[in-house]
mmCIF file of C-alpha atoms (C1' of nucleotides) in Angstrom:
data_model
loop_
_atom_site.group_PDB
_atom_site.id
_atom_site.type_symbol
_atom_site.label_atom_id
_atom_site.label_comp_id
_atom_site.label_asym_id
_atom_site.label_seq_id
_atom_site.Cartn_x
_atom_site.Cartn_y
_atom_site.Cartn_z
ATOM 1 C CA UNK A 1 6.891 7.888 -24.379
ATOM 2 C CA UNK A 2 9.271 10.189 -22.174
ATOM 3 C CA UNK A 3 9.205 10.899 -19.036
ATOM 4 C CA UNK A 4 9.983 13.969 -17.054
ATOM 5 C CA UNK A 5 13.727 13.559 -16.400
ATOM 6 C CA UNK A 6 14.494 12.637 -19.415
ATOM 7 C CA UNK A 7 13.531 15.705 -21.118
ATOM 8 C CA UNK A 8 16.151 17.772 -18.909
ATOM 9 C CA UNK A 9 19.872 18.348 -18.997
ATOM 10 C CA UNK A 10 21.679 18.109 -15.615
ATOM 11 C CA UNK A 11 21.930 21.605 -15.401
ATOM 12 C CA UNK A 12 18.125 22.710 -15.542
ATOM 13 C CA UNK A 13 17.481 19.520 -13.461
ATOM 14 C CA UNK A 14 19.546 21.119 -10.675
ATOM 15 C CA UNK A 15 18.029 24.653 -11.361
ATOM 16 C CA UNK A 16 14.868 23.077 -11.148
ATOM 17 C CA UNK A 17 15.426 21.570 -7.509
ATOM 18 C CA UNK A 18 16.965 24.258 -6.271
ATOM 19 C CA UNK A 19 13.452 26.114 -7.200
ATOM 20 C CA UNK A 20 11.997 23.761 -5.319
ATOM 21 C CA UNK A 21 13.955 23.515 -2.323
ATOM 22 C CA UNK A 22 13.310 27.228 -2.395
ATOM 23 C CA UNK A 23 9.886 27.143 -2.817
ATOM 24 C CA UNK A 24 9.457 24.403 0.360
ATOM 25 C CA UNK A 25 11.509 26.646 2.387
ATOM 26 C CA UNK A 26 8.858 29.350 1.725
ATOM 27 C CA UNK A 27 6.145 27.416 2.417
ATOM 28 C CA UNK A 28 7.331 26.297 5.789
ATOM 29 C CA UNK A 29 7.391 29.766 6.718
ATOM 30 C CA UNK A 30 4.503 30.322 5.196
ATOM 31 C CA UNK A 31 2.767 27.541 7.571
ATOM 32 C CA UNK A 32 5.010 28.126 10.454
ATOM 33 C CA UNK A 33 6.742 25.006 10.313
ATOM 34 C CA UNK A 34 10.914 25.373 11.102
ATOM 35 C CA UNK A 35 13.299 25.198 8.101
ATOM 36 C CA UNK A 36 15.728 22.583 9.185
ATOM 37 C CA UNK A 37 18.511 20.935 7.310
ATOM 38 C CA UNK A 38 17.140 17.307 7.811
ATOM 39 C CA UNK A 39 13.799 19.006 6.037
ATOM 40 C CA UNK A 40 15.766 20.406 3.129
ATOM 41 C CA UNK A 41 18.032 16.991 2.524
ATOM 42 C CA UNK A 42 14.961 15.119 2.364
ATOM 43 C CA UNK A 43 12.981 17.242 -0.473
ATOM 44 C CA UNK A 44 16.362 17.639 -2.390
ATOM 45 C CA UNK A 45 16.446 13.799 -2.040
ATOM 46 C CA UNK A 46 13.258 13.335 -3.301
ATOM 47 C CA UNK A 47 13.424 15.375 -5.939
ATOM 48 C CA UNK A 48 16.926 14.069 -7.512
ATOM 49 C CA UNK A 49 15.566 10.776 -7.121
ATOM 50 C CA UNK A 50 13.638 9.328 -10.171
ATOM 51 C CA UNK A 51 12.838 5.838 -8.645
ATOM 52 C CA UNK A 52 9.275 7.169 -6.770
ATOM 53 C CA UNK A 53 11.100 6.226 -3.541
ATOM 54 C CA UNK A 54 10.378 4.607 0.122
ATOM 55 C CA UNK A 55 11.201 6.136 2.685
ATOM 56 C CA UNK A 56 14.272 3.964 3.195
ATOM 57 C CA UNK A 57 15.720 4.632 -0.163
ATOM 58 C CA UNK A 58 15.376 8.403 0.739
ATOM 59 C CA UNK A 59 17.028 7.422 3.790
ATOM 60 C CA UNK A 60 19.937 5.813 2.289
ATOM 61 C CA UNK A 61 20.466 8.747 0.189
ATOM 62 C CA UNK A 62 20.157 11.643 2.590
ATOM 63 C CA UNK A 63 22.313 9.576 5.251
ATOM 64 C CA UNK A 64 25.672 10.244 3.125
ATOM 65 C CA UNK A 65 25.612 13.571 3.818
ATOM 66 C CA UNK A 66 23.776 13.287 7.522
ATOM 67 C CA UNK A 67 24.731 10.356 9.070
ATOM 68 C CA UNK A 68 22.948 10.849 12.156
ATOM 69 C CA UNK A 69 19.333 10.999 10.967
ATOM 70 C CA UNK A 70 16.453 9.050 11.954
ATOM 71 C CA UNK A 71 14.257 6.608 9.710
ATOM 72 C CA UNK A 72 11.540 8.250 11.665
ATOM 73 C CA UNK A 73 12.158 11.816 10.347
ATOM 74 C CA UNK A 74 12.384 10.800 7.158
ATOM 75 C CA UNK A 75 8.895 9.058 7.754
ATOM 76 C CA UNK A 76 7.929 12.065 9.411
ATOM 77 C CA UNK A 77 9.382 15.052 7.205
ATOM 78 C CA UNK A 78 7.944 13.032 3.706
ATOM 79 C CA UNK A 79 3.998 13.149 5.019
ATOM 80 C CA UNK A 80 4.715 16.626 6.203
ATOM 81 C CA UNK A 81 5.974 17.282 2.368
ATOM 82 C CA UNK A 82 2.980 15.609 1.100
ATOM 83 C CA UNK A 83 0.483 17.276 3.496
ATOM 84 C CA UNK A 84 2.008 20.769 2.561
ATOM 85 C CA UNK A 85 1.783 19.951 -1.138
ATOM 86 C CA UNK A 86 5.409 19.698 -2.209
ATOM 87 C CA UNK A 87 5.525 15.868 -2.606
ATOM 88 C CA UNK A 88 2.457 13.232 -3.426
ATOM 89 C CA UNK A 89 2.208 9.727 -2.527
ATOM 90 C CA UNK A 90 2.063 7.319 -5.103
ATOM 91 C CA UNK A 91 0.297 5.049 -2.633
ATOM 92 C CA UNK A 92 -2.385 6.496 -0.764
ATOM 93 C CA UNK A 93 -3.778 2.840 0.392
ATOM 94 C CA UNK A 94 0.073 1.362 1.094
ATOM 95 C CA UNK A 95 -1.152 0.602 4.462
ATOM 96 C CA UNK A 96 -2.529 -2.748 3.907
ATOM 97 C CA UNK A 97 -3.637 -4.794 0.848
ATOM 98 C CA UNK A 98 -7.453 -4.268 -0.501
ATOM 99 C CA UNK A 99 -8.862 -6.955 -2.702
ATOM 100 C CA UNK A 100 -11.974 -6.737 -4.719
ATOM 101 C CA UNK A 101 -14.036 -9.250 -6.021
ATOM 102 C CA UNK A 102 -15.611 -7.385 -8.913
ATOM 103 C CA UNK A 103 -13.244 -8.041 -11.519
ATOM 104 C CA UNK A 104 -14.917 -6.378 -14.321
ATOM 105 C CA UNK A 105 -13.322 -3.151 -15.852
ATOM 106 C CA UNK A 106 -14.260 -0.414 -13.324
ATOM 107 C CA UNK A 107 -12.841 2.590 -11.246
ATOM 108 C CA UNK A 108 -12.559 3.510 -7.695
ATOM 109 C CA UNK A 109 -13.050 6.577 -5.844
ATOM 110 C CA UNK A 110 -10.950 6.546 -2.507
ATOM 111 C CA UNK A 111 -11.401 8.600 0.319
ATOM 112 C CA UNK A 112 -8.097 9.624 1.425
ATOM 113 C CA UNK A 113 -8.963 10.533 4.927
ATOM 114 C CA UNK A 114 -10.897 6.696 5.763
ATOM 115 C CA UNK A 115 -9.549 5.021 2.799
ATOM 116 C CA UNK A 116 -13.226 3.669 1.901
ATOM 117 C CA UNK A 117 -13.244 2.795 -1.320
ATOM 118 C CA UNK A 118 -16.246 3.039 -3.581
ATOM 119 C CA UNK A 119 -16.845 1.330 -7.151
ATOM 120 C CA UNK A 120 -17.909 3.607 -10.135
ATOM 121 C CA UNK A 121 -17.918 3.541 -13.871
ATOM 122 C CA UNK A 122 -17.336 6.184 -16.360
ATOM 123 C CA UNK A 123 -18.594 4.464 -19.693
ATOM 124 C CA UNK A 124 -15.791 4.127 -22.551
ATOM 125 C CA UNK A 125 -12.594 5.270 -20.105
ATOM 126 C CA UNK A 126 -11.383 1.508 -19.735
ATOM 127 C CA UNK A 127 -11.683 0.969 -23.114
ATOM 128 C CA UNK A 128 -10.275 4.555 -24.170
ATOM 129 C CA UNK A 129 -7.057 4.116 -21.753
ATOM 130 C CA UNK A 130 -6.828 -0.080 -23.088
ATOM 131 C CA UNK A 131 -6.220 1.687 -26.473
ATOM 132 C CA UNK A 132 -2.990 3.940 -24.894
ATOM 133 C CA UNK A 133 -0.077 2.374 -26.528
ATOM 134 C CA UNK A 134 2.131 2.990 -23.367
ATOM 135 C CA UNK A 135 5.495 2.291 -24.413
ATOM 136 C CA UNK A 136 7.352 -1.280 -25.856
ATOM 137 C CA UNK A 137 9.150 -1.709 -23.069
ATOM 138 C CA UNK A 138 6.535 -2.646 -21.112
ATOM 139 C CA UNK A 139 3.536 -5.421 -21.436
ATOM 140 C CA UNK A 140 0.328 -3.489 -20.286
ATOM 141 C CA UNK A 141 -1.710 -6.172 -18.200
ATOM 142 C CA UNK A 142 -4.553 -3.024 -17.223
ATOM 143 C CA UNK A 143 -5.030 0.407 -15.900
ATOM 144 C CA UNK A 144 -6.233 1.381 -12.686
ATOM 145 C CA UNK A 145 -7.612 4.580 -12.146
ATOM 146 C CA UNK A 146 -8.613 5.761 -9.002
ATOM 147 C CA UNK A 147 -10.591 8.941 -8.047
ATOM 148 C CA UNK A 148 -9.234 10.794 -4.793
ATOM 149 C CA UNK A 149 -11.106 12.749 -2.211
ATOM 150 C CA UNK A 150 -13.161 13.605 0.956
ATOM 151 C CA UNK A 151 -16.018 11.072 0.982
ATOM 152 C CA UNK A 152 -19.397 12.580 2.705
ATOM 153 C CA UNK A 153 -18.705 10.994 6.245
ATOM 154 C CA UNK A 154 -15.326 12.548 6.654
ATOM 155 C CA UNK A 155 -16.141 15.840 5.484
ATOM 156 C CA UNK A 156 -16.146 18.675 8.141
ATOM 157 C CA UNK Y 1 -22.970 7.733 -9.941
ATOM 158 C CA UNK Y 2 -24.159 4.190 -9.151
ATOM 159 C CA UNK Y 3 -22.272 1.349 -8.183
ATOM 160 C CA UNK Y 4 -22.775 -2.186 -9.612
ATOM 161 C CA UNK Y 5 -24.175 -3.605 -6.220
ATOM 162 C CA UNK Y 6 -26.708 -0.887 -5.817
ATOM 163 C CA UNK Y 7 -27.851 -1.504 -9.553
ATOM 164 C CA UNK Y 8 -28.277 -5.437 -7.953
ATOM 165 C CA UNK Y 9 -31.204 -7.078 -5.722
ATOM 166 C CA UNK Y 10 -30.356 -9.161 -3.208
ATOM 167 C CA UNK Y 11 -31.609 -12.247 -5.226
ATOM 168 C CA UNK Y 12 -29.494 -10.894 -8.451
ATOM 169 C CA UNK Y 13 -26.284 -10.779 -6.016
ATOM 170 C CA UNK Y 14 -27.175 -13.935 -4.701
ATOM 171 C CA UNK Y 15 -27.144 -15.793 -7.778
ATOM 172 C CA UNK Y 16 -23.996 -13.650 -9.089
ATOM 173 C CA UNK Y 17 -21.974 -14.894 -5.971
ATOM 174 C CA UNK Y 18 -23.195 -18.762 -6.738
ATOM 175 C CA UNK Y 19 -22.273 -18.402 -10.305
ATOM 176 C CA UNK Y 20 -18.649 -16.732 -9.146
ATOM 177 C CA UNK Y 21 -18.162 -19.532 -6.511
ATOM 178 C CA UNK Y 22 -18.526 -21.724 -9.101
ATOM 179 C CA UNK Y 23 -16.525 -20.593 -11.559
ATOM 180 C CA UNK Y 24 -14.043 -20.299 -9.121
ATOM 181 C CA UNK Y 25 -14.113 -24.117 -8.160
ATOM 182 C CA UNK Y 26 -14.032 -25.076 -11.793
ATOM 183 C CA UNK Y 27 -10.624 -22.801 -11.855
ATOM 184 C CA UNK Y 28 -9.100 -24.423 -8.999
ATOM 185 C CA UNK Y 29 -9.410 -28.168 -10.888
ATOM 186 C CA UNK Y 30 -8.371 -26.828 -13.686
ATOM 187 C CA UNK Y 31 -5.208 -25.205 -11.985
ATOM 188 C CA UNK Y 32 -4.987 -28.629 -10.366
ATOM 189 C CA UNK Y 33 -5.732 -26.569 -6.837
ATOM 190 C CA UNK Y 34 -7.658 -27.883 -3.978
ATOM 191 C CA UNK Y 35 -11.387 -26.781 -3.598
ATOM 192 C CA UNK Y 36 -11.351 -26.477 0.038
ATOM 193 C CA UNK Y 37 -14.412 -25.517 2.201
ATOM 194 C CA UNK Y 38 -11.979 -22.376 3.657
ATOM 195 C CA UNK Y 39 -11.371 -21.358 -0.119
ATOM 196 C CA UNK Y 40 -15.027 -21.693 -0.852
ATOM 197 C CA UNK Y 41 -15.767 -19.378 2.189
ATOM 198 C CA UNK Y 42 -13.284 -16.754 1.408
ATOM 199 C CA UNK Y 43 -14.529 -16.065 -1.714
ATOM 200 C CA UNK Y 44 -17.497 -15.500 -0.876
ATOM 201 C CA UNK Y 45 -17.124 -13.244 1.633
ATOM 202 C CA UNK Y 46 -14.828 -11.346 -0.559
ATOM 203 C CA UNK Y 47 -18.037 -11.599 -2.810
ATOM 204 C CA UNK Y 48 -20.491 -10.459 -0.115
ATOM 205 C CA UNK Y 49 -18.276 -7.100 0.691
ATOM 206 C CA UNK Y 50 -18.739 -3.792 -1.103
ATOM 207 C CA UNK Y 51 -15.818 -2.361 1.051
ATOM 208 C CA UNK Y 52 -12.781 -4.043 -0.721
ATOM 209 C CA UNK Y 53 -11.839 -5.380 2.361
ATOM 210 C CA UNK Y 54 -8.616 -5.977 3.339
ATOM 211 C CA UNK Y 55 -7.228 -9.850 4.984
ATOM 212 C CA UNK Y 56 -8.500 -8.950 8.292
ATOM 213 C CA UNK Y 57 -11.775 -8.101 7.296
ATOM 214 C CA UNK Y 58 -12.676 -11.079 5.178
ATOM 215 C CA UNK Y 59 -11.359 -12.797 8.043
ATOM 216 C CA UNK Y 60 -13.825 -11.513 10.414
ATOM 217 C CA UNK Y 61 -16.497 -12.757 7.758
ATOM 218 C CA UNK Y 62 -15.580 -15.922 7.211
ATOM 219 C CA UNK Y 63 -14.738 -16.794 10.846
ATOM 220 C CA UNK Y 64 -18.684 -16.621 11.484
ATOM 221 C CA UNK Y 65 -18.676 -19.867 10.151
ATOM 222 C CA UNK Y 66 -15.201 -21.049 10.509
ATOM 223 C CA UNK Y 67 -14.275 -20.117 13.465
ATOM 224 C CA UNK Y 68 -10.929 -22.005 13.522
ATOM 225 C CA UNK Y 69 -9.673 -20.181 10.397
ATOM 226 C CA UNK Y 70 -6.432 -18.554 10.478
ATOM 227 C CA UNK Y 71 -5.661 -15.225 9.366
ATOM 228 C CA UNK Y 72 -2.441 -16.804 7.508
ATOM 229 C CA UNK Y 73 -5.038 -18.699 5.513
ATOM 230 C CA UNK Y 74 -6.917 -15.466 4.359
ATOM 231 C CA UNK Y 75 -3.900 -14.059 3.079
ATOM 232 C CA UNK Y 76 -2.468 -16.903 1.208
ATOM 233 C CA UNK Y 77 -5.913 -17.415 -0.249
ATOM 234 C CA UNK Y 78 -6.896 -13.584 -1.584
ATOM 235 C CA UNK Y 79 -3.510 -13.852 -3.103
ATOM 236 C CA UNK Y 80 -4.240 -16.891 -4.882
ATOM 237 C CA UNK Y 81 -7.256 -15.649 -6.296
ATOM 238 C CA UNK Y 82 -5.849 -12.741 -7.760
ATOM 239 C CA UNK Y 83 -3.234 -14.972 -9.102
ATOM 240 C CA UNK Y 84 -5.478 -17.089 -10.927
ATOM 241 C CA UNK Y 85 -7.637 -13.963 -11.852
ATOM 242 C CA UNK Y 86 -10.884 -14.340 -9.300
ATOM 243 C CA UNK Y 87 -9.783 -11.271 -7.457
ATOM 244 C CA UNK Y 88 -7.904 -7.984 -7.955
ATOM 245 C CA UNK Y 89 -5.319 -6.331 -6.095
ATOM 246 C CA UNK Y 90 -6.894 -2.595 -5.495
ATOM 247 C CA UNK Y 91 -3.643 -2.041 -4.191
ATOM 248 C CA UNK Y 92 -0.659 -3.775 -5.659
ATOM 249 C CA UNK Y 93 1.889 -1.437 -4.382
ATOM 250 C CA UNK Y 94 0.441 -1.727 -0.765
ATOM 251 C CA UNK Y 95 3.733 -2.945 0.647
ATOM 252 C CA UNK Y 96 5.669 0.235 1.085
ATOM 253 C CA UNK Y 97 4.972 3.928 1.125
ATOM 254 C CA UNK Y 98 5.946 5.440 -2.198
ATOM 255 C CA UNK Y 99 6.624 9.062 -2.612
ATOM 256 C CA UNK Y 100 6.964 11.362 -5.868
ATOM 257 C CA UNK Y 101 8.589 15.396 -5.868
ATOM 258 C CA UNK Y 102 6.867 15.255 -9.543
ATOM 259 C CA UNK Y 103 3.916 17.610 -8.407
ATOM 260 C CA UNK Y 104 2.899 17.676 -11.841
ATOM 261 C CA UNK Y 105 -0.207 16.170 -13.274
ATOM 262 C CA UNK Y 106 1.188 13.140 -15.058
ATOM 263 C CA UNK Y 107 0.430 8.994 -14.742
ATOM 264 C CA UNK Y 108 2.355 6.215 -14.009
ATOM 265 C CA UNK Y 109 3.757 2.989 -15.235
ATOM 266 C CA UNK Y 110 3.727 0.393 -12.454
ATOM 267 C CA UNK Y 111 5.515 -3.194 -13.150
ATOM 268 C CA UNK Y 112 3.314 -5.381 -10.893
ATOM 269 C CA UNK Y 113 6.740 -7.882 -10.384
ATOM 270 C CA UNK Y 114 9.148 -5.685 -9.197
ATOM 271 C CA UNK Y 115 7.165 -2.498 -8.196
ATOM 272 C CA UNK Y 116 9.436 -0.129 -10.510
ATOM 273 C CA UNK Y 117 7.502 3.138 -11.179
ATOM 274 C CA UNK Y 118 7.936 4.889 -14.502
ATOM 275 C CA UNK Y 119 6.786 8.606 -14.972
ATOM 276 C CA UNK Y 120 4.142 8.782 -17.993
ATOM 277 C CA UNK Y 121 2.137 11.282 -19.688
ATOM 278 C CA UNK Y 122 -0.704 11.295 -21.853
ATOM 279 C CA UNK Y 123 -1.770 14.655 -23.349
ATOM 280 C CA UNK Y 124 -4.829 15.770 -22.146
ATOM 281 C CA UNK Y 125 -5.735 13.033 -20.249
ATOM 282 C CA UNK Y 126 -5.679 14.384 -16.929
ATOM 283 C CA UNK Y 127 -7.766 17.034 -18.039
ATOM 284 C CA UNK Y 128 -10.186 15.044 -19.442
ATOM 285 C CA UNK Y 129 -10.575 13.044 -16.228
ATOM 286 C CA UNK Y 130 -10.845 16.238 -13.817
ATOM 287 C CA UNK Y 131 -13.865 17.553 -15.625
ATOM 288 C CA UNK Y 132 -15.719 14.001 -14.662
ATOM 289 C CA UNK Y 133 -18.477 15.214 -12.285
ATOM 290 C CA UNK Y 134 -18.171 12.052 -10.160
ATOM 291 C CA UNK Y 135 -20.419 12.146 -7.275
ATOM 292 C CA UNK Y 136 -21.841 14.688 -5.127
ATOM 293 C CA UNK Y 137 -20.837 13.593 -2.177
ATOM 294 C CA UNK Y 138 -17.181 13.291 -3.010
ATOM 295 C CA UNK Y 139 -15.308 16.133 -3.105
ATOM 296 C CA UNK Y 140 -12.746 15.308 -5.320
ATOM 297 C CA UNK Y 141 -9.251 16.268 -5.319
ATOM 298 C CA UNK Y 142 -7.156 14.439 -7.956
ATOM 299 C CA UNK Y 143 -6.644 11.653 -9.899
ATOM 300 C CA UNK Y 144 -4.460 8.970 -10.152
ATOM 301 C CA UNK Y 145 -3.810 6.638 -13.302
ATOM 302 C CA UNK Y 146 -1.716 3.667 -12.833
ATOM 303 C CA UNK Y 147 -0.418 1.351 -16.050
ATOM 304 C CA UNK Y 148 -0.235 -1.975 -14.577
ATOM 305 C CA UNK Y 149 2.129 -4.764 -16.274
ATOM 306 C CA UNK Y 150 5.670 -6.215 -16.694
ATOM 307 C CA UNK Y 151 9.180 -3.917 -17.556
ATOM 308 C CA UNK Y 152 11.596 -5.235 -19.660
ATOM 309 C CA UNK Y 153 13.999 -6.134 -17.030
ATOM 310 C CA UNK Y 154 10.771 -8.711 -15.316
ATOM 311 C CA UNK Y 155 10.417 -10.101 -18.735
ATOM 312 C CA UNK Y 156 11.041 -13.801 -19.523
ATOM 313 C "C1'" DG U 1 13.370 31.639 26.036
ATOM 314 C "C1'" DT U 2 10.245 28.482 23.705
ATOM 315 C "C1'" DA U 3 7.708 25.886 20.653
ATOM 316 C "C1'" DG U 4 8.194 22.526 17.499
ATOM 317 C "C1'" DA U 5 12.135 19.124 15.292
ATOM 318 C "C1'" DT U 6 15.291 15.367 16.170
ATOM 319 C "C1'" DG U 7 17.096 10.641 17.647
ATOM 320 C "C1'" DC U 8 16.848 6.723 19.626
ATOM 321 C "C1'" DA U 9 14.267 2.794 21.222
ATOM 322 C "C1'" DA U 10 10.489 0.531 21.762
ATOM 323 C "C1'" DA U 11 5.457 -0.672 19.930
ATOM 324 C "C1'" DA U 12 2.252 -1.238 16.675
ATOM 325 C "C1'" DA U 13 0.444 -3.167 12.470
ATOM 326 C "C1'" DG U 14 0.136 -6.171 8.513
ATOM 327 C "C1'" DT U 15 2.622 -9.735 6.155
ATOM 328 C "C1'" DT U 16 5.063 -14.077 5.463
ATOM 329 C "C1'" DT U 17 7.405 -18.202 6.165
ATOM 330 C "C1'" DG U 18 8.485 -22.813 8.481
ATOM 331 C "C1'" DC U 19 6.571 -26.864 10.327
ATOM 332 C "C1'" DG U 20 3.748 -30.619 11.356
ATOM 333 C "C1'" DG U 21 -1.092 -32.556 11.435
ATOM 334 C "C1'" DT U 22 -5.098 -32.681 8.529
ATOM 335 C "C1'" DA U 23 -7.979 -33.401 4.347
ATOM 336 C "C1'" DA U 24 -9.009 -33.365 -0.817
ATOM 337 C "C1'" DG U 25 -8.193 -35.982 -4.747
ATOM 338 C "C1'" DC X 1 -2.659 -43.123 -0.787
ATOM 339 C "C1'" DT X 2 -0.095 -38.745 -1.832
ATOM 340 C "C1'" DT X 3 -0.105 -34.207 -2.313
ATOM 341 C "C1'" DA X 4 -1.316 -30.189 -1.132
ATOM 342 C "C1'" DC X 5 -3.712 -27.332 1.982
ATOM 343 C "C1'" DC X 6 -4.482 -25.314 7.199
ATOM 344 C "C1'" DG X 7 -3.514 -23.657 11.496
ATOM 345 C "C1'" DC X 8 -0.414 -22.135 14.831
ATOM 346 C "C1'" DA X 9 3.557 -19.221 15.959
ATOM 347 C "C1'" DA X 10 7.728 -16.921 14.917
ATOM 348 C "C1'" DA X 11 9.919 -13.685 12.050
ATOM 349 C "C1'" DC X 12 10.026 -10.332 9.264
ATOM 350 C "C1'" DT X 13 9.004 -5.279 7.207
ATOM 351 C "C1'" DT X 14 7.079 -1.319 7.661
ATOM 352 C "C1'" DT X 15 5.476 2.827 10.388
ATOM 353 C "C1'" DT X 16 4.391 4.940 14.226
ATOM 354 C "C1'" DT X 17 4.881 6.775 19.062
ATOM 355 C "C1'" DG X 18 7.070 8.610 23.826
ATOM 356 C "C1'" DC X 19 9.949 10.638 25.258
ATOM 357 C "C1'" DA X 20 14.351 13.182 26.454
ATOM 358 C "C1'" DT X 21 17.816 16.479 24.034
ATOM 359 C "C1'" DC X 22 18.533 20.063 21.056
ATOM 360 C "C1'" DT X 23 17.825 23.706 17.869
ATOM 361 C "C1'" DA X 24 15.394 27.297 14.584
ATOM 362 C "C1'" DC X 25 13.019 31.241 14.983
#
DNA sequence: GTAGATGCAAAAAGTTTGCGGTAAG
DNA sequence: CTTACCGCAAACTTTTTGCATCTAC
């Protein structure tokens, strides 16, 4: 198993980061969003971190260069990055814990608008995924598959 | 596409529920946990809901029969149910939003203890999942695969 | 110059915890 | 009778929001 970052040299990473920050700036102009120093700093911090950081962690990194930045700005900006496709949320359902009484193997359809969750089953998928030998340093307990999209009630 | 519950008649569902509540009671005895009316009511409420409810929603259901129950008890009990394997959390990472600057298709290893997230890639998996035609009433935007387990630092 | 972004502080939302009373085993 | 559970209230964590100020365009 290899992660993206382990495959790259520092110089390659830095080049990639520059490219992504520039792409972000262009996307902002296209969307009519201002390219502020705070926004640049936040996407740079996100790209420099391999830990899938929380807003608070990004805030700590950015604060080294922008001591006056506010945590609220970090929250707002990270959401903006996701909206324009320059980042993604690992946790679209983070706002509250959701429980399932169905303990049989199955998958979920998640509406990213209303957070509705529907059970589905792709036959054989769970077995196939369970056979994947992920990493020797990781004791595998289960696999979760979420199909993300917009449900019929949330469509325009 | 069909969900589990749509395949079952009301009578079948009720029978299944009874069976699960009984299994839960036995599991409690095996674990030395008390089988209280509150706990029974909470697992019944969870099993009667197809909506992957939050604690608050379970609380509202249970309150109809147990008006004095506390929301804290619902939280505690749902966590207990997950711990003993009688329910599962759809959202093991719900405590805070996590962001990823890597917008290329990839999967995640999630440590259920420390909530560390590692990038991995199973070649071809994302393409295979994108080909699945989930449901006509659902506009598919993406697929998320999380392998859950215990990372090396959290192992005893 | 103006619309939109930021910083601050307060509020909101969700979850956890300490504690005294209560009930299951 | 004892242990562990419950209800209550307070604390805590994370995220959102209102508003005045500031800045990118």
